[in-house]
Each structure stands twice: as C-alpha cells, then as structure tokens.
JSON list of C-alpha atoms in Angstrom, two decimals:
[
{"chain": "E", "resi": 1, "resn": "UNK", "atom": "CA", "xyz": [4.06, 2.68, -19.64]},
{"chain": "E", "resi": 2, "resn": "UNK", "atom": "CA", "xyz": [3.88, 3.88, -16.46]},
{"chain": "E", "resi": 3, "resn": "UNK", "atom": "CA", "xyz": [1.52, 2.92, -13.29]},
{"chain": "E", "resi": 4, "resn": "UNK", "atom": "CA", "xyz": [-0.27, 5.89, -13.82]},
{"chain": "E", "resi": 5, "resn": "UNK", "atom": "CA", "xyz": [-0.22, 5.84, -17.32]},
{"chain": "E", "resi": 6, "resn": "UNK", "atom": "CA", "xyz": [-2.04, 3.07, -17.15]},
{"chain": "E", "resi": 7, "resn": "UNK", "atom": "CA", "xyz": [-4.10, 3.66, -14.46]},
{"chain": "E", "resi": 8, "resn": "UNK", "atom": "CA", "xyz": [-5.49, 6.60, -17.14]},
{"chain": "E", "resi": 9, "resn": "UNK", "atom": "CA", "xyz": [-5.90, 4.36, -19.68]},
{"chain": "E", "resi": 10, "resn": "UNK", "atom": "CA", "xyz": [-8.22, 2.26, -17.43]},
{"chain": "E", "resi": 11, "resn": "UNK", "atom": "CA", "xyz": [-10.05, 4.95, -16.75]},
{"chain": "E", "resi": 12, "resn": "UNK", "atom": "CA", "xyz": [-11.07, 5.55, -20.10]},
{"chain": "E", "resi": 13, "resn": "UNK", "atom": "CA", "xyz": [-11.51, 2.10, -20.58]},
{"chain": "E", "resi": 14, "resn": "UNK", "atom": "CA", "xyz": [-13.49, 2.04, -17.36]},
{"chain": "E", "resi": 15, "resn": "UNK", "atom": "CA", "xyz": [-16.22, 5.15, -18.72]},
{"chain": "E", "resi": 16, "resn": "UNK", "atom": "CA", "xyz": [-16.41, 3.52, -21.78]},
{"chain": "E", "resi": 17, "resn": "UNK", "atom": "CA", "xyz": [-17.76, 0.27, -20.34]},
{"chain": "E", "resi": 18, "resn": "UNK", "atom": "CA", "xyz": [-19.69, 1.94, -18.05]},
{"chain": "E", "resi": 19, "resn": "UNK", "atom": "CA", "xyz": [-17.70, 0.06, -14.97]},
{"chain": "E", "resi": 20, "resn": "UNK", "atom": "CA", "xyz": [-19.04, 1.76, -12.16]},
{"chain": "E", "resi": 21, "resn": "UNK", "atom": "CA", "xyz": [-17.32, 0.57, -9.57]},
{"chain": "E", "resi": 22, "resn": "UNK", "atom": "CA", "xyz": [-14.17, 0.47, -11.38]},
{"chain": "E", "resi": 23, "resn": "UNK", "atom": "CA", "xyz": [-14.52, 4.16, -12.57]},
{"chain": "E", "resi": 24, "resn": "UNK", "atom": "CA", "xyz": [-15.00, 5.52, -9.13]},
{"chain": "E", "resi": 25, "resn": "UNK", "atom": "CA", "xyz": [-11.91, 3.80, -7.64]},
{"chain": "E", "resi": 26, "resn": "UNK", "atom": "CA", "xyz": [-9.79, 5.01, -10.53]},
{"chain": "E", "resi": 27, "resn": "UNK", "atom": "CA", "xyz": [-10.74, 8.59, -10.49]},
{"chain": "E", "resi": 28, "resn": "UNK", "atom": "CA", "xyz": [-10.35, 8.61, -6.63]},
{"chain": "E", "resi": 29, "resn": "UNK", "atom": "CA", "xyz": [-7.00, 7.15, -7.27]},
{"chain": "E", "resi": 30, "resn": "UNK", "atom": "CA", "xyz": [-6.00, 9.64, -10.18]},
{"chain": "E", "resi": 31, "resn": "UNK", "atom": "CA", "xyz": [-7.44, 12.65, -7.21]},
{"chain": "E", "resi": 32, "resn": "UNK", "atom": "CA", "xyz": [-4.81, 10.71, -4.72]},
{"chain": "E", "resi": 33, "resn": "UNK", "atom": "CA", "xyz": [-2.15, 10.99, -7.19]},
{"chain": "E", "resi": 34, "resn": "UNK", "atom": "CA", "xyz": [-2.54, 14.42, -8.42]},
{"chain": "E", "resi": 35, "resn": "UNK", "atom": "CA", "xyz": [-3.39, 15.81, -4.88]},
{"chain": "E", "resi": 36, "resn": "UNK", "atom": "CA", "xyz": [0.89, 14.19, -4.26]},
{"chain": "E", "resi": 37, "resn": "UNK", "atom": "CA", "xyz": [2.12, 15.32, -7.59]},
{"chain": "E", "resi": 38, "resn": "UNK", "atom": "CA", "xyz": [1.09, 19.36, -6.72]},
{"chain": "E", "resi": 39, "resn": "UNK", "atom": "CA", "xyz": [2.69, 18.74, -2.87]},
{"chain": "E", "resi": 40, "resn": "UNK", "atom": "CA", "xyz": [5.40, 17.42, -4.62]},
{"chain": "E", "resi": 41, "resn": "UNK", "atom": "CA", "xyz": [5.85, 20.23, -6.77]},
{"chain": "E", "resi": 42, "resn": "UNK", "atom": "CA", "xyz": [8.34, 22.22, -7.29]},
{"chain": "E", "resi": 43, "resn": "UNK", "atom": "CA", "xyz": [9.18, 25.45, -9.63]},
{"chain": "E", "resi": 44, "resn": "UNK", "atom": "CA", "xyz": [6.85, 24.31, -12.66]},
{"chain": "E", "resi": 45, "resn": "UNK", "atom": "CA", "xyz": [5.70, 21.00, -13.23]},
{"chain": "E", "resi": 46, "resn": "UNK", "atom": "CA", "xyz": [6.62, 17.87, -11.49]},
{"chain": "E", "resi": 47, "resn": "UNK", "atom": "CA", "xyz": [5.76, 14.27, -12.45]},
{"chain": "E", "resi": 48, "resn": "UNK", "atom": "CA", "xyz": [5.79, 11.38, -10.08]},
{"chain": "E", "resi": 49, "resn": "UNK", "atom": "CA", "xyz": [7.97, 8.46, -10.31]},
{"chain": "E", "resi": 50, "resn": "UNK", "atom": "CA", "xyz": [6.09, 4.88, -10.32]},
{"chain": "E", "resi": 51, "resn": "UNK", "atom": "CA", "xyz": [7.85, 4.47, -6.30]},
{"chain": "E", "resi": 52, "resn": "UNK", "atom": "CA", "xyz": [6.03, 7.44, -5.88]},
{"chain": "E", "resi": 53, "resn": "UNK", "atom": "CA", "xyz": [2.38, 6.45, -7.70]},
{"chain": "E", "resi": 54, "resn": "UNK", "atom": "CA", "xyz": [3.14, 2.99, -5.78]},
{"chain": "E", "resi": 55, "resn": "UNK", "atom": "CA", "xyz": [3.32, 5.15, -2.37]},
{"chain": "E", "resi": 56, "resn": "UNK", "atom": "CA", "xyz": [0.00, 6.36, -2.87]},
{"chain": "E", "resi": 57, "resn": "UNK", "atom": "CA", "xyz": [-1.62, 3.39, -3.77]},
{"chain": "E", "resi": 58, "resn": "UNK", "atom": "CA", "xyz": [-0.01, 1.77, -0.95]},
{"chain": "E", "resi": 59, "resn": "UNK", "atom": "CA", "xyz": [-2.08, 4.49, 1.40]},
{"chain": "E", "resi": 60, "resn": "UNK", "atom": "CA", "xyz": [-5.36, 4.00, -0.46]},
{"chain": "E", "resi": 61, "resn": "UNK", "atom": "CA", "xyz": [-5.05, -0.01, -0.08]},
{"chain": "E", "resi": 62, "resn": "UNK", "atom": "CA", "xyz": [-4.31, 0.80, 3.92]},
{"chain": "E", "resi": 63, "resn": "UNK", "atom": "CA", "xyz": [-7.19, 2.58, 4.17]},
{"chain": "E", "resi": 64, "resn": "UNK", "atom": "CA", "xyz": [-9.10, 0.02, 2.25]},
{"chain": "E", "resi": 65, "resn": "UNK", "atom": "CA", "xyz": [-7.95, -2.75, 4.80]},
{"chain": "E", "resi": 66, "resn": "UNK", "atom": "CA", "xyz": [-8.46, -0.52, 8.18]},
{"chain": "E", "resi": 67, "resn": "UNK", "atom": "CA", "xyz": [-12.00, 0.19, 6.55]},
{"chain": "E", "resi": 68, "resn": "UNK", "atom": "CA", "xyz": [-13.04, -3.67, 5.80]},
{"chain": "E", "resi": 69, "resn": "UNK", "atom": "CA", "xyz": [-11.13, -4.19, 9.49]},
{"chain": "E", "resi": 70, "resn": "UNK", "atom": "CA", "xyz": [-13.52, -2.03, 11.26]},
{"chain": "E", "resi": 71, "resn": "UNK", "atom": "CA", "xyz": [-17.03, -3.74, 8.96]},
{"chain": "E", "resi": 72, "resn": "UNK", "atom": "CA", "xyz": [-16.24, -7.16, 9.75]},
{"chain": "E", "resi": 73, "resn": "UNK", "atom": "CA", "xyz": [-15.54, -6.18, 13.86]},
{"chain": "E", "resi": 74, "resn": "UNK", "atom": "CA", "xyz": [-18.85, -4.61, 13.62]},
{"chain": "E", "resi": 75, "resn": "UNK", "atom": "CA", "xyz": [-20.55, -6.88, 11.41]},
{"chain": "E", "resi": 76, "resn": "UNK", "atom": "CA", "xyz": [-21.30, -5.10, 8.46]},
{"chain": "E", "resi": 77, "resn": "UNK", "atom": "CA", "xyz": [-20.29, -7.02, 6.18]},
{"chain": "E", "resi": 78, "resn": "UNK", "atom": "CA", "xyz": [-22.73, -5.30, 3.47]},
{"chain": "E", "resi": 79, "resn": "UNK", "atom": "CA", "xyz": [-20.29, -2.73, 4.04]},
{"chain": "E", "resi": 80, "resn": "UNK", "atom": "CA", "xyz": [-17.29, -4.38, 3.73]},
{"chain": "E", "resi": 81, "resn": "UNK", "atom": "CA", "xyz": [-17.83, -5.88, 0.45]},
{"chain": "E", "resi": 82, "resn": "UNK", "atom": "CA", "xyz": [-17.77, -3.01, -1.62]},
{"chain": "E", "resi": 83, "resn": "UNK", "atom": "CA", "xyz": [-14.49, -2.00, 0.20]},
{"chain": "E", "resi": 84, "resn": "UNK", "atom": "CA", "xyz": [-13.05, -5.74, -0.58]},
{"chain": "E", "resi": 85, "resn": "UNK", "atom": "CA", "xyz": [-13.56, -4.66, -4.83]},
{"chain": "E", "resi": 86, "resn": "UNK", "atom": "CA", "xyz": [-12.04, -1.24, -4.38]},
{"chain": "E", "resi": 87, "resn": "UNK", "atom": "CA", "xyz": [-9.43, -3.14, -2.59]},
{"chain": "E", "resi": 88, "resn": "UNK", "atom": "CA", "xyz": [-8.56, -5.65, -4.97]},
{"chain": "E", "resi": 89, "resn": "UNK", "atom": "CA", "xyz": [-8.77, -3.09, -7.96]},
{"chain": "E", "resi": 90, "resn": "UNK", "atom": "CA", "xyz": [-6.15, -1.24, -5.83]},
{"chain": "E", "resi": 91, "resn": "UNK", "atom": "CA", "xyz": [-4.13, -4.05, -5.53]},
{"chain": "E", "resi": 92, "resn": "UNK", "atom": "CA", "xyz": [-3.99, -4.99, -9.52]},
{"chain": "E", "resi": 93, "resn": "UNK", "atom": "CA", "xyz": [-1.70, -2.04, -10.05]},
{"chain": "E", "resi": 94, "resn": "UNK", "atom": "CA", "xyz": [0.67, -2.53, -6.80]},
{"chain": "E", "resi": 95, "resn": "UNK", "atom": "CA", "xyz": [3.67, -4.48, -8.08]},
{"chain": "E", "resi": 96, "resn": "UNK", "atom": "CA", "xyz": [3.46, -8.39, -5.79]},
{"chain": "E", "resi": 97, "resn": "UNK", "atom": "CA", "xyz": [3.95, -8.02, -2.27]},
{"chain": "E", "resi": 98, "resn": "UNK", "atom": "CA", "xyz": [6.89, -9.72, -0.79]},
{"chain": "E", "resi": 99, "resn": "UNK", "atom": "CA", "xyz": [5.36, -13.03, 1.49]},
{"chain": "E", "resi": 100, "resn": "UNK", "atom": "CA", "xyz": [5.81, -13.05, 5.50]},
{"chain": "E", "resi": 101, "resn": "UNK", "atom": "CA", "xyz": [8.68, -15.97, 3.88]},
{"chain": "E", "resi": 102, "resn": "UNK", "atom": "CA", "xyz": [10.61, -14.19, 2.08]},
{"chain": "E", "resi": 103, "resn": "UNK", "atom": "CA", "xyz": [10.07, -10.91, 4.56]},
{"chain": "E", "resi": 104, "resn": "UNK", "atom": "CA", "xyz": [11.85, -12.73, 7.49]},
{"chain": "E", "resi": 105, "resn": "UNK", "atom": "CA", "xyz": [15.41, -13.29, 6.01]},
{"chain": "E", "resi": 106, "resn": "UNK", "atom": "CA", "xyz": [15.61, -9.60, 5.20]},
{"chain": "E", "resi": 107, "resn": "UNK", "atom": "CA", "xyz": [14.33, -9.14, 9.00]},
{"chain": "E", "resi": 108, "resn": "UNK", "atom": "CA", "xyz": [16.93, -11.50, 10.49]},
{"chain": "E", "resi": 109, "resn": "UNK", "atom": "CA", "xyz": [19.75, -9.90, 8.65]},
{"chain": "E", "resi": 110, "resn": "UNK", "atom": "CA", "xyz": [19.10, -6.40, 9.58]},
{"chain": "E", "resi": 111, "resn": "UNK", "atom": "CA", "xyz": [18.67, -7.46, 13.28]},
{"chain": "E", "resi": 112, "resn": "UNK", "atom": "CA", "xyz": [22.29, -9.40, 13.41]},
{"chain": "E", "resi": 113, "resn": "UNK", "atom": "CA", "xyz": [23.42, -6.32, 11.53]},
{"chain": "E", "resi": 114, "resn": "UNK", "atom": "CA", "xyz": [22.70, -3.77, 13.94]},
{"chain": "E", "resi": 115, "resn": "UNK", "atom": "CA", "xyz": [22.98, -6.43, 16.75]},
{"chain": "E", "resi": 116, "resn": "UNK", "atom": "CA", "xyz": [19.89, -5.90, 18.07]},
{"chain": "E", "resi": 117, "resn": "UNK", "atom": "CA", "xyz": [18.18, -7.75, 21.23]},
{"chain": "E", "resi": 118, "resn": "UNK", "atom": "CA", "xyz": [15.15, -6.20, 22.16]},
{"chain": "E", "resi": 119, "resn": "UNK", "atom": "CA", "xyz": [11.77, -5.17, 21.74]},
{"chain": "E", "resi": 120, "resn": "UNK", "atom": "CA", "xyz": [13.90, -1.27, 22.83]},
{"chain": "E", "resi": 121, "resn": "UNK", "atom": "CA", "xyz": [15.77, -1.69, 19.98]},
{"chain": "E", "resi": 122, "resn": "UNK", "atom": "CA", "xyz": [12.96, -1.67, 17.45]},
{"chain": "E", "resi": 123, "resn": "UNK", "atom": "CA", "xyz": [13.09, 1.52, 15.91]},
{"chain": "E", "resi": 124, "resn": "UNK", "atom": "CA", "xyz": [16.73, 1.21, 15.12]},
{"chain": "E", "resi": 125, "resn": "UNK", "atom": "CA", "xyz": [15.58, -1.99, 13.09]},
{"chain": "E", "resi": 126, "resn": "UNK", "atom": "CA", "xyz": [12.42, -0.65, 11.34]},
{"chain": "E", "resi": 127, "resn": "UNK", "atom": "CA", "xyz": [14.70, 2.52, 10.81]},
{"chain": "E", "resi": 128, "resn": "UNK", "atom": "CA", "xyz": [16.60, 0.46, 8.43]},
{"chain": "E", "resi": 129, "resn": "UNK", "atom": "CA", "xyz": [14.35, -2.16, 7.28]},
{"chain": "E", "resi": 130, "resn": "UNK", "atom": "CA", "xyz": [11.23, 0.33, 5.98]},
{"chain": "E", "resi": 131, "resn": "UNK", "atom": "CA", "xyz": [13.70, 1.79, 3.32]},
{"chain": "E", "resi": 132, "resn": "UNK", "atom": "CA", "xyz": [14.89, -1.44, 2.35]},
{"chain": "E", "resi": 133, "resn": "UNK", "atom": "CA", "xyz": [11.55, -3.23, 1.94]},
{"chain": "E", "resi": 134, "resn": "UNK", "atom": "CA", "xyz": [9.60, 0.10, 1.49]},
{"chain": "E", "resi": 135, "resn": "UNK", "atom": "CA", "xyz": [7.01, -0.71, -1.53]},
{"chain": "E", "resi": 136, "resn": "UNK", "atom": "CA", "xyz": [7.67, -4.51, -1.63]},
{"chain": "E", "resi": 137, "resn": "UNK", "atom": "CA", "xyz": [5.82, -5.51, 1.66]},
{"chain": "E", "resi": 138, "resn": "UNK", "atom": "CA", "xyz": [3.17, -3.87, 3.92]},
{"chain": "E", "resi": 139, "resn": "UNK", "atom": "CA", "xyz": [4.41, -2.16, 6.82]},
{"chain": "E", "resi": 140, "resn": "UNK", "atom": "CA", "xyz": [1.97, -3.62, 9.28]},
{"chain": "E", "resi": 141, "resn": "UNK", "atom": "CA", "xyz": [3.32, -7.21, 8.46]},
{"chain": "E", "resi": 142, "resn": "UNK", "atom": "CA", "xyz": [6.89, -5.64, 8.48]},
{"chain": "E", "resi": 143, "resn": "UNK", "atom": "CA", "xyz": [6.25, -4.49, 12.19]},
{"chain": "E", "resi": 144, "resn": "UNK", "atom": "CA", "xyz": [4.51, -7.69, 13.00]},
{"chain": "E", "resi": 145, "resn": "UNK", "atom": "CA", "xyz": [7.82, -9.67, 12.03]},
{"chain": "E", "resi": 146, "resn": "UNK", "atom": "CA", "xyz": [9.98, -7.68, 13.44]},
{"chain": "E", "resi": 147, "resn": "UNK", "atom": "CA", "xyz": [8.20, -7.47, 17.04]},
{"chain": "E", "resi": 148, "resn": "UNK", "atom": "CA", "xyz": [8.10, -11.75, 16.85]},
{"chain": "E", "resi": 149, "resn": "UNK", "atom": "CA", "xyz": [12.22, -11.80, 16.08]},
{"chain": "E", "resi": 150, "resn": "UNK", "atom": "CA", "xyz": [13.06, -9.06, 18.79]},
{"chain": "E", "resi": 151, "resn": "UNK", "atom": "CA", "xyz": [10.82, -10.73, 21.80]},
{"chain": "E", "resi": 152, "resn": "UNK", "atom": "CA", "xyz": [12.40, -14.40, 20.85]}
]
C-alpha cells in the first residue's frame, strides 16, 4: 500500500471516529497531495510516486516546525501545541529520518570527494548531498552539518 493509500484509509478511519484533529490534518494533507499530483500532470492522469507523497509531507512538516518556531519565540505556546499534534501526525507517515550520526559520514565523504575547503564551496557540496540524502534527513540539519565541516 502506498503512503497515500494509506493516508486515505486513515482518513476514513479518522471520520469514522470522529478524530478531529486527525481528520483535518489528513484532508489538508490529501489537498497538498492532489494540489502536486495536477502540477505534476501530464496528458491524462498522473499518480505520484511515494518519493513524491514523501516530498510533500516533507513541506507540510517544515511548515509545521517554522510555525511552532515562531509560537514558542513569541510565547504562545497555546498556539504551538496544536501545531506540535499536526506535526507528529505528519511525521507518522514520513519514513525515519536519518540522525545528525549517521548524516555526518555521508557529509564527510562528499566534501573529500569534491575536495572541498570552504564555507565558498558550499553549494557545490549541498549540490550533491540534497539528492543523495533528499527524503532521508531534513534539509535544515543537512545545511547545519555541512556549514560545521566546511568552517573546521
């Protein structure tokens, strides 16, 4: 079954129990994913691989974080909360993130790869280490890493 697939099935699952919170996230997410699926379109129908699906839940969980980010700096944490639910429902489909651990080899390789130095040479190292983690780990952590290993 599929990440949407299933993220349909909870949906149903989600009315019938009358899960409020749930429902909401899950039809916002099904909007996300259809809104992709007709960009993505082309000729007649098109359905969206799981790295796809993934893609788009990766977005909504950013959104989530930036959100909860900006309620805790101001305080609002009865803000906040509700984002930290919609969050972790998010998350429950999103295969396991890859640790800051087990980022860092991948980081180190690519960097003695392309012999890299710098904080200039940056982009040539996130150009090749976004496709290679893309999906596994969040970018914001990938940047984070890399920026550490490239100013020594």
């Amino acid at each position: 079954m599929s990440i949407y697939q299933t993220i349909l099935a909870d949906l149903k699952t989600a009315m019938k129990n009358k899960d409020a919170a749930r429902l909401n996230v899950l039809r916002s997410l099904k909007a996300s994913i259809q809104q992709k699926e007709i960009s993505e379109r082309k000729g007649g129908q098109g359905e969206l691989s799981d790295e796809q699906v993934t893609s788009v839940l990766m977005k909504s969980a950013k959104q989530r974080r930036e959100s909860i980010d900006q309620y805790e700096k101001y305080d609002r944490m009865d803000l906040a909360e509700p984002e930290k639910i919609e969050l972790a429902i998010i998350e429950s489909y999103l295969p396991k993130m890859l640790s800051e651990d087990e980022i860092r080899p991948v980081i180190k390789k690519i960097i003695d790869e392309t012999g890299s130095t710098s904080p200039q040479d940056m982009g040539r190292v996130m150009g090749r280490v976004m496709p290679e983690l893309k999906g596994k780990a969040d970018g914001a952590i990938i940047n984070k890493i890399v920026k550490e290993q490239l100013n020594g």
